[in-house]
């Protein structure tokens, strides 16, 4: 069957966080697994519209949240609820929407799914101008409620928990427009794993406790090298798996500065088999990214949260800590103490795992998202194009 004979679904993701992209890929994978008559296209609108500018702005964003997290958190809190500060967001939403309109006109999708707030804002702007009339689904990829996700023209919101659903309702979103599906993650995180075989595959010592450390796809985890050097004080040997994501500089520094460690270290760059590393680990040290949290919940892997950047990651942290489904380390010395606590008190790990089980409201979020999207597609949709349209006139 050719693409022209298939139903078209357009997913708009983003590169400011790996989670937006991974959620989009999870939904596409779920469609591909079951529906051969549907074609799914994933596009990063910023990358399509201004690839050079997108690369520069993404690097500035990543550097900014790492070096000046307090500024990022201030802006995030300032715009959490609808107010005059959203005027800036509306301006951002207009940037490049002519190109996005052209993409939509070319693909002719029956539905548009947005996994990042900027994309949701662009589509909302096109709908407000009356240029498109297509069902729109927004997938909120964090356990958070923030105004930059919220637009009156969005038809359906997919959220990770009842807490987010309640928060959206308080901001005026009708309950019928909100579906608690869980945050979509790749089905591979629900697989059964042979730990012994995986430890052999990844050259791990079967007799040592294993701690996974990850800063997400972009390897952002502040002050992790000094923290790891502090781990040399441990009275026993353990092994660390450290993933540096796309942060090549961090990878090289890790290799150089930790080569004399008494612990067994496995240091990698970006990996596409993080589920295998999670499966062999006793717990994970990480920031509280939305997809990381969801993947850890699916794997029943305790999280020791460290150096989250604020904003949505602080919301994710609060979500887990309030439910005693993770531990939080405030600084490198607290990280050391919490690690010792977890490594010497297996009952603490068991308690966290029991609490994680209580968060597994939805077992396969991607499949549930697909069902909601299909139902929304069943409603009449049409692409409305204004003839002789000029974006300069808006």
Short mmCIF file of C-alpha atoms in Angstrom, two decimals:
data_model
loop_
_atom_site.label_atom_id
_atom_site.label_comp_id
_atom_site.label_asym_id
_atom_site.label_seq_id
_atom_site.Cartn_x
_atom_site.Cartn_y
_atom_site.Cartn_z
CA UNK A 1 0.00 0.00 0.00
CA UNK A 2 1.47 3.37 -1.00
CA UNK A 3 1.61 6.34 1.34
CA UNK A 4 -1.00 8.12 -0.80
CA UNK A 5 -3.49 5.37 0.07
CA UNK A 6 -2.82 5.55 3.79
CA UNK A 7 -4.25 7.81 6.44
CA UNK A 8 -1.72 10.49 7.32
CA UNK A 9 -0.77 11.47 10.87
CA UNK A 10 1.64 14.34 11.51
CA UNK A 11 3.57 14.44 14.79
CA UNK A 12 5.38 17.68 15.62
CA UNK A 13 8.21 17.16 18.10
CA UNK A 14 11.19 19.25 19.18
CA UNK A 15 14.90 19.05 19.94
CA UNK A 16 15.05 21.15 23.12
CA UNK A 17 14.60 17.98 25.12
CA UNK A 18 15.17 14.36 24.14
CA UNK A 19 11.86 13.47 25.79
CA UNK A 20 9.75 15.28 23.16
CA UNK A 21 11.42 13.30 20.39
CA UNK A 22 11.24 9.97 22.23
CA UNK A 23 7.53 10.39 22.99
CA UNK A 24 6.89 11.03 19.28
CA UNK A 25 8.92 7.95 18.31
CA UNK A 26 7.03 5.81 20.84
CA UNK A 27 3.68 6.82 19.36
CA UNK A 28 4.92 6.19 15.82
CA UNK A 29 6.26 2.77 16.84
CA UNK A 30 2.90 1.87 18.40
CA UNK A 31 1.12 2.81 15.16
CA UNK A 32 3.60 0.91 12.98
CA UNK A 33 3.25 -2.19 15.15
CA UNK A 34 -0.49 -2.52 14.62
CA UNK A 35 -1.77 -0.34 11.77
CA UNK A 36 -0.38 -0.85 8.25
CA UNK A 37 -2.95 1.51 6.72
CA UNK A 38 -1.66 4.55 8.63
CA UNK A 39 1.45 6.56 7.77
CA UNK A 40 3.06 8.62 10.55
CA UNK A 41 5.45 11.50 9.85
CA UNK A 42 7.52 13.09 12.62
CA UNK A 43 8.83 16.61 12.04
CA UNK A 44 10.73 19.04 14.23
CA UNK A 45 9.20 22.33 13.04
CA UNK A 46 12.12 24.47 14.24
CA UNK A 47 14.62 22.24 12.47
CA UNK A 48 12.60 22.24 9.25
CA UNK A 49 12.03 25.98 9.22
CA UNK A 50 15.45 27.34 10.30
CA UNK A 51 17.96 24.46 10.69
CA UNK A 52 20.96 26.69 11.43
CA UNK A 53 19.02 28.95 13.79
CA UNK A 54 17.50 25.88 15.44
CA UNK A 55 20.93 24.41 16.12
CA UNK A 56 22.23 27.68 17.57
CA UNK A 57 19.13 28.29 19.70
CA UNK A 58 19.11 24.70 20.98
CA UNK A 59 22.75 24.94 22.04
CA UNK A 60 22.10 28.29 23.73
CA UNK A 61 19.08 26.81 25.52
CA UNK A 62 21.01 23.75 26.73
CA UNK A 63 23.95 25.89 27.88
CA UNK A 64 21.58 28.37 29.51
CA UNK A 65 19.70 25.80 31.60
CA UNK A 66 23.01 24.30 32.66
CA UNK A 67 24.85 27.51 33.57
CA UNK A 68 21.91 29.69 34.65
CA UNK A 69 19.22 27.29 35.93
CA UNK A 70 17.82 29.93 38.29
CA UNK A 71 17.00 32.23 35.36
CA UNK A 72 15.31 29.41 33.48
CA UNK A 73 13.32 28.50 36.58
CA UNK A 74 12.30 32.17 37.10
CA UNK A 75 10.94 32.43 33.55
CA UNK A 76 9.21 29.07 33.91
CA UNK A 77 7.45 30.12 37.12
CA UNK A 78 6.64 33.58 35.73
CA UNK A 79 4.72 31.99 32.84
CA UNK A 80 3.27 28.98 34.72
CA UNK A 81 -0.24 30.45 34.72
CA UNK A 82 -1.92 32.45 31.93
CA UNK A 83 -0.89 36.11 32.26
CA UNK A 84 0.58 39.00 30.29
CA UNK A 85 3.91 37.15 30.03
CA UNK A 86 2.29 34.85 27.47
CA UNK A 87 2.49 37.68 24.94
CA UNK A 88 6.10 36.66 24.35
CA UNK A 89 5.01 33.04 23.81
CA UNK A 90 2.46 34.17 21.25
CA UNK A 91 5.20 35.99 19.37
CA UNK A 92 7.36 32.87 19.36
CA UNK A 93 4.41 30.82 18.09
CA UNK A 94 4.23 32.99 14.95
CA UNK A 95 7.87 32.43 13.98
CA UNK A 96 8.03 30.17 10.94
CA UNK A 97 4.36 29.23 10.90
CA UNK A 98 4.20 29.94 7.16
CA UNK A 99 6.65 27.07 6.61
CA UNK A 100 4.73 24.84 9.02
CA UNK A 101 1.56 25.68 7.09
CA UNK A 102 3.27 24.58 3.87
CA UNK A 103 4.31 21.29 5.48
CA UNK A 104 0.76 20.63 6.63
CA UNK A 105 -0.60 21.53 3.18
CA UNK A 106 1.82 19.07 1.58
CA UNK A 107 1.21 16.15 3.97
CA UNK A 108 -2.57 16.69 4.36
CA UNK A 109 -2.76 14.93 7.74
CA UNK A 110 -6.04 13.75 9.24
CA UNK A 111 -4.77 14.70 12.68
CA UNK A 112 -1.82 16.58 14.19
CA UNK A 113 -0.10 15.40 17.37
CA UNK A 114 2.22 17.78 19.27
CA UNK A 115 4.76 16.46 21.77
CA UNK A 116 6.39 19.83 22.52
CA UNK A 117 4.80 23.13 23.61
CA UNK A 118 6.27 25.26 20.81
CA UNK A 119 4.66 23.00 18.21
CA UNK A 120 1.36 23.10 20.08
CA UNK A 121 1.53 26.89 20.03
CA UNK A 122 2.25 27.01 16.28
CA UNK A 123 -0.71 24.78 15.46
CA UNK A 124 -2.96 26.74 17.81
CA UNK A 125 -1.97 29.96 16.00
CA UNK A 126 -2.82 28.46 12.59
CA UNK A 127 -6.19 27.30 13.92
CA UNK A 128 -6.92 30.68 15.51
CA UNK A 129 -6.25 32.36 12.15
CA UNK A 130 -8.72 29.94 10.54
CA UNK A 131 -6.09 28.46 8.23
CA UNK A 132 -6.49 24.84 9.28
CA UNK A 133 -9.34 22.85 10.73
CA UNK A 134 -7.71 19.60 11.84
CA UNK A 135 -8.10 17.69 15.12
CA UNK A 136 -5.13 18.41 17.37
CA UNK A 137 -3.77 16.26 20.20
CA UNK A 138 -1.14 17.60 22.61
CA UNK A 139 0.97 15.11 24.57
CA UNK A 140 2.32 16.66 27.78
CA UNK A 141 5.64 14.91 28.36
CA UNK A 142 6.16 15.92 32.01
CA UNK A 143 4.24 15.58 35.26
CA UNK A 144 3.58 19.28 35.13
CA UNK A 145 0.94 21.90 34.44
CA UNK A 146 2.18 24.97 32.61
CA UNK A 147 0.48 27.59 30.48
CA UNK A 148 2.82 27.06 27.52
CA UNK A 149 1.07 23.75 26.82
CA UNK A 150 -2.43 25.20 26.98
CA UNK A 151 -4.38 26.56 23.99
CA UNK A 152 -8.12 26.84 23.54
CA UNK A 153 -8.02 25.29 20.04
CA UNK A 154 -6.35 22.07 21.25
CA UNK A 155 -8.91 19.27 21.04
CA UNK A 156 -7.35 16.59 23.28
CA UNK A 157 -4.63 16.56 25.95
CA UNK A 158 -2.82 13.33 26.79
CA UNK A 159 -1.29 13.48 30.27
CA UNK A 160 0.83 11.29 32.50
CA UNK A 161 -1.22 11.30 35.69
CA UNK A 162 -4.48 12.27 37.38
CA UNK A 163 -2.51 15.07 39.11
CA UNK A 164 -1.83 16.76 35.76
CA UNK A 165 -5.44 16.20 34.68
CA UNK A 166 -6.69 17.95 37.80
CA UNK A 167 -4.24 20.80 37.27
CA UNK A 168 -5.46 21.36 33.70
CA UNK A 169 -9.06 21.37 34.88
CA UNK A 170 -8.21 24.09 37.40
CA UNK A 171 -6.92 26.17 34.48
CA UNK A 172 -10.24 25.80 32.68
CA UNK A 173 -9.70 22.76 30.44
CA UNK A 174 -12.84 20.60 30.21
CA UNK A 175 -12.40 17.16 31.73
CA UNK A 176 -13.67 15.56 28.51
CA UNK A 177 -10.68 16.99 26.62
CA UNK A 178 -8.14 15.33 28.96
CA UNK A 179 -7.13 11.67 28.75
CA UNK A 180 -4.85 10.09 31.36
CA UNK A 181 -2.81 7.69 29.23
CA UNK A 182 0.57 7.96 30.91
CA UNK A 183 3.54 9.52 29.09
CA UNK A 184 4.27 7.50 25.90
CA UNK A 185 7.50 5.53 26.04
CA UNK A 186 8.96 2.85 23.80
CA UNK A 187 7.37 -0.60 24.37
CA UNK A 188 10.85 -2.07 24.88
CA UNK A 189 10.82 -0.75 28.46
CA UNK A 190 8.11 -3.31 29.21
CA UNK A 191 10.23 -6.25 28.04
CA UNK A 192 11.50 -9.05 30.25
CA UNK A 193 15.29 -9.01 30.63
CA UNK A 194 17.93 -11.63 31.39
CA UNK A 195 20.15 -9.73 33.83
CA UNK A 196 22.95 -12.28 33.80
CA UNK A 197 23.20 -12.22 30.00
CA UNK A 198 23.07 -8.42 29.91
CA UNK A 199 25.82 -8.04 32.52
CA UNK A 200 28.03 -10.28 30.43
CA UNK A 201 27.14 -8.35 27.26
CA UNK A 202 28.07 -5.01 28.81
CA UNK A 203 31.19 -6.29 30.59
CA UNK A 204 29.83 -5.87 34.09
CA UNK A 205 30.86 -7.71 37.23
CA UNK A 206 27.99 -9.93 38.33
CA UNK A 207 29.03 -9.67 41.98
CA UNK A 208 29.14 -5.88 42.31
CA UNK A 209 26.24 -3.50 43.03
CA UNK A 210 25.47 -1.46 39.91
CA UNK A 211 24.56 2.24 39.78
CA UNK A 212 23.45 3.85 36.51
CA UNK A 213 24.19 7.58 36.10
CA UNK A 214 22.59 9.50 33.24
CA UNK A 215 22.10 13.14 32.34
CA UNK A 216 19.60 12.39 29.59
CA UNK A 217 20.11 12.60 25.84
CA UNK A 218 22.25 15.75 26.14
CA UNK A 219 24.28 14.63 29.12
CA UNK A 220 23.33 17.56 31.35
CA UNK A 221 24.03 16.67 34.98
CA UNK A 222 25.88 19.45 36.75
CA UNK A 223 28.98 18.82 38.89
CA UNK A 224 28.83 15.05 38.40
CA UNK A 225 32.61 14.57 38.13
CA UNK A 226 33.38 16.09 41.57
CA UNK A 227 30.53 14.00 42.96
CA UNK A 228 31.98 10.83 41.46
CA UNK A 229 35.43 11.62 42.84
CA UNK A 230 33.81 11.80 46.27
CA UNK A 231 32.61 8.22 45.74
CA UNK A 232 36.21 7.05 46.12
CA UNK A 233 35.57 7.31 49.88
CA UNK A 234 33.16 4.40 49.77
CA UNK A 235 34.32 1.58 52.04
CA UNK A 236 33.47 -1.00 49.35
CA UNK A 237 33.79 -1.35 45.60
CA UNK A 238 30.82 -0.92 43.27
CA UNK A 239 30.37 -0.38 39.55
CA UNK A 240 29.04 2.67 37.75
CA UNK A 241 27.49 2.80 34.30
CA UNK A 242 27.73 6.43 33.15
CA UNK A 243 25.96 7.59 29.98
CA UNK A 244 27.01 11.01 28.68
CA UNK A 245 24.45 11.31 25.88
CA UNK A 246 25.51 13.64 23.08
CA UNK A 247 27.83 15.50 25.46
CA UNK A 248 31.17 14.47 23.91
CA UNK A 249 33.13 16.88 26.08
CA UNK A 250 31.74 15.30 29.25
CA UNK A 251 32.57 11.85 27.89
CA UNK A 252 36.23 12.79 27.33
CA UNK A 253 36.51 14.44 30.77
CA UNK A 254 35.02 11.36 32.41
CA UNK A 255 37.52 9.11 30.68
CA UNK A 256 40.49 11.29 31.64
CA UNK A 257 39.62 12.24 35.21
CA UNK A 258 38.14 8.97 36.45
CA UNK A 259 40.56 6.48 34.91
CA UNK A 260 42.23 5.76 38.26
CA UNK A 261 38.96 5.06 40.11
CA UNK A 262 38.87 2.03 42.41
CA UNK A 263 35.35 1.34 41.18
CA UNK A 264 34.48 -0.50 37.99
CA UNK A 265 33.40 2.14 35.46
CA UNK A 266 31.58 1.69 32.16
CA UNK A 267 31.41 5.08 30.43
CA UNK A 268 29.41 5.55 27.22
CA UNK A 269 28.15 8.30 24.96
CA UNK A 270 24.60 8.30 23.67
CA UNK A 271 23.06 4.81 23.68
CA UNK A 272 19.88 3.40 22.17
CA UNK A 273 19.79 0.50 24.65
CA UNK A 274 19.28 2.42 27.90
CA UNK A 275 16.58 -0.10 28.87
CA UNK A 276 19.27 -2.81 29.07
CA UNK A 277 21.41 -0.65 31.35
CA UNK A 278 18.40 0.09 33.53
CA UNK A 279 17.61 -3.62 33.75
CA UNK A 280 21.01 -4.46 35.26
CA UNK A 281 21.13 -1.51 37.69
CA UNK A 282 20.15 -1.42 41.36
CA UNK A 283 19.18 2.25 41.09
CA UNK A 284 19.72 5.25 38.84
CA UNK A 285 21.17 8.71 39.50
CA UNK A 286 19.58 11.22 37.14
CA UNK A 287 17.78 14.48 36.61
CA UNK A 288 13.98 14.31 36.62
CA UNK A 289 13.29 14.50 32.90
CA UNK A 290 9.75 13.47 32.00
CA UNK A 291 10.68 10.51 29.80
CA UNK A 292 13.44 9.38 32.18
CA UNK A 293 10.92 9.31 35.03
CA UNK A 294 8.39 7.38 32.93
CA UNK A 295 10.99 4.87 31.75
CA UNK A 296 12.23 4.29 35.29
CA UNK A 297 8.65 3.74 36.48
CA UNK A 298 8.11 1.21 33.69
CA UNK A 299 11.33 -0.59 34.68
CA UNK A 300 10.51 -0.38 38.41
CA UNK A 301 13.94 1.23 38.86
CA UNK A 302 14.48 3.49 41.92
CA UNK A 303 15.68 6.99 41.09
CA UNK A 304 18.13 9.08 43.11
CA UNK A 305 17.41 12.54 41.74
CA UNK A 306 20.32 14.97 41.48
CA UNK A 307 20.81 18.45 39.98
CA UNK A 308 17.48 18.77 38.19
CA UNK A 309 17.34 22.05 36.30
CA UNK A 310 14.13 23.41 37.82
CA UNK A 311 11.00 24.18 35.85
CA UNK A 312 9.30 21.03 34.64
CA UNK A 313 12.04 18.87 36.17
CA UNK A 314 11.28 20.36 39.57
CA UNK A 315 7.62 19.49 39.03
CA UNK A 316 8.61 15.92 38.13
CA UNK A 317 10.79 15.78 41.25
CA UNK A 318 7.92 16.93 43.45
CA UNK A 319 5.63 14.36 41.84
CA UNK A 320 7.98 11.50 42.78
CA UNK A 321 9.14 12.73 46.19
CA UNK A 322 5.58 13.43 47.36
CA UNK A 323 4.77 9.77 46.61
CA UNK A 324 8.02 8.45 48.12
CA UNK A 325 8.84 6.90 44.76
CA UNK A 326 12.38 8.36 44.61
CA UNK A 327 15.08 9.95 46.74
CA UNK A 328 16.50 13.45 46.31
CA UNK A 329 20.15 14.43 46.81
CA UNK A 330 20.67 18.13 47.51
CA UNK A 331 24.42 18.27 46.88
CA UNK A 332 27.39 15.97 46.23
CA UNK A 333 27.80 15.08 49.91
CA UNK A 334 24.12 14.26 50.21
CA UNK A 335 24.43 12.20 47.02
CA UNK A 336 27.24 10.18 48.63
CA UNK A 337 25.17 9.63 51.79
CA UNK A 338 22.04 8.63 49.85
CA UNK A 339 24.06 6.19 47.72
CA UNK A 340 25.49 4.51 50.81
CA UNK A 341 21.99 4.36 52.26
CA UNK A 342 20.56 2.65 49.17
CA UNK A 343 23.51 0.27 48.79
CA UNK A 344 23.39 -0.88 52.41
CA UNK A 345 19.63 -0.93 53.00
CA UNK A 346 17.90 -3.19 50.44
CA UNK A 347 14.63 -2.69 52.31
CA UNK A 348 14.72 0.99 51.25
CA UNK A 349 15.01 -0.01 47.59
CA UNK A 350 12.11 -2.43 48.08
CA UNK A 351 9.98 0.30 49.64
CA UNK A 352 10.64 2.69 46.73
CA UNK A 353 9.81 -0.07 44.24
CA UNK A 354 6.48 -0.72 45.95
CA UNK A 355 5.65 2.96 45.70
CA UNK A 356 6.68 2.99 42.04
CA UNK A 357 4.18 0.18 41.43
CA UNK A 358 1.41 2.46 42.69
CA UNK A 359 2.26 4.95 39.91
CA UNK A 360 1.78 2.42 37.13
CA UNK A 361 -1.75 3.51 36.34
CA UNK A 362 -1.32 2.83 32.64
CA UNK A 363 0.84 -0.08 31.49
CA UNK A 364 1.26 0.81 27.83
CA UNK A 365 0.90 4.56 27.41
CA UNK A 366 1.88 4.60 23.72
CA UNK A 367 -0.85 2.11 22.80
CA UNK A 368 -3.41 4.04 24.83
CA UNK A 369 -2.31 7.25 23.09
CA UNK A 370 -2.86 5.55 19.73
CA UNK A 371 -6.43 4.63 20.70
CA UNK A 372 -7.22 8.22 21.69
CA UNK A 373 -5.68 9.56 18.47
CA UNK A 374 -7.66 7.09 16.35
CA UNK A 375 -10.89 8.12 18.05
CA UNK A 376 -10.11 11.79 17.44
CA UNK A 377 -9.38 10.99 13.77
CA UNK A 378 -12.86 9.54 13.36
CA UNK A 379 -14.28 13.05 13.66
CA UNK A 380 -14.53 14.97 10.41
CA UNK A 381 -11.36 16.89 9.62
CA UNK A 382 -10.39 19.12 6.75
CA UNK A 383 -7.43 21.24 5.77
CA UNK A 384 -8.67 24.70 5.01
CA UNK A 385 -6.29 26.81 2.92
CA UNK A 386 -6.82 30.53 2.43
CA UNK A 387 -6.19 31.45 -1.18
CA UNK A 388 -3.69 34.22 -1.96
CA UNK A 389 -2.70 34.19 1.68
CA UNK A 390 0.01 36.49 2.95
CA UNK A 391 1.47 35.91 6.42
CA UNK A 392 2.79 39.47 6.43
CA UNK A 393 -0.81 40.69 6.66
CA UNK A 394 -1.37 39.03 10.04
#
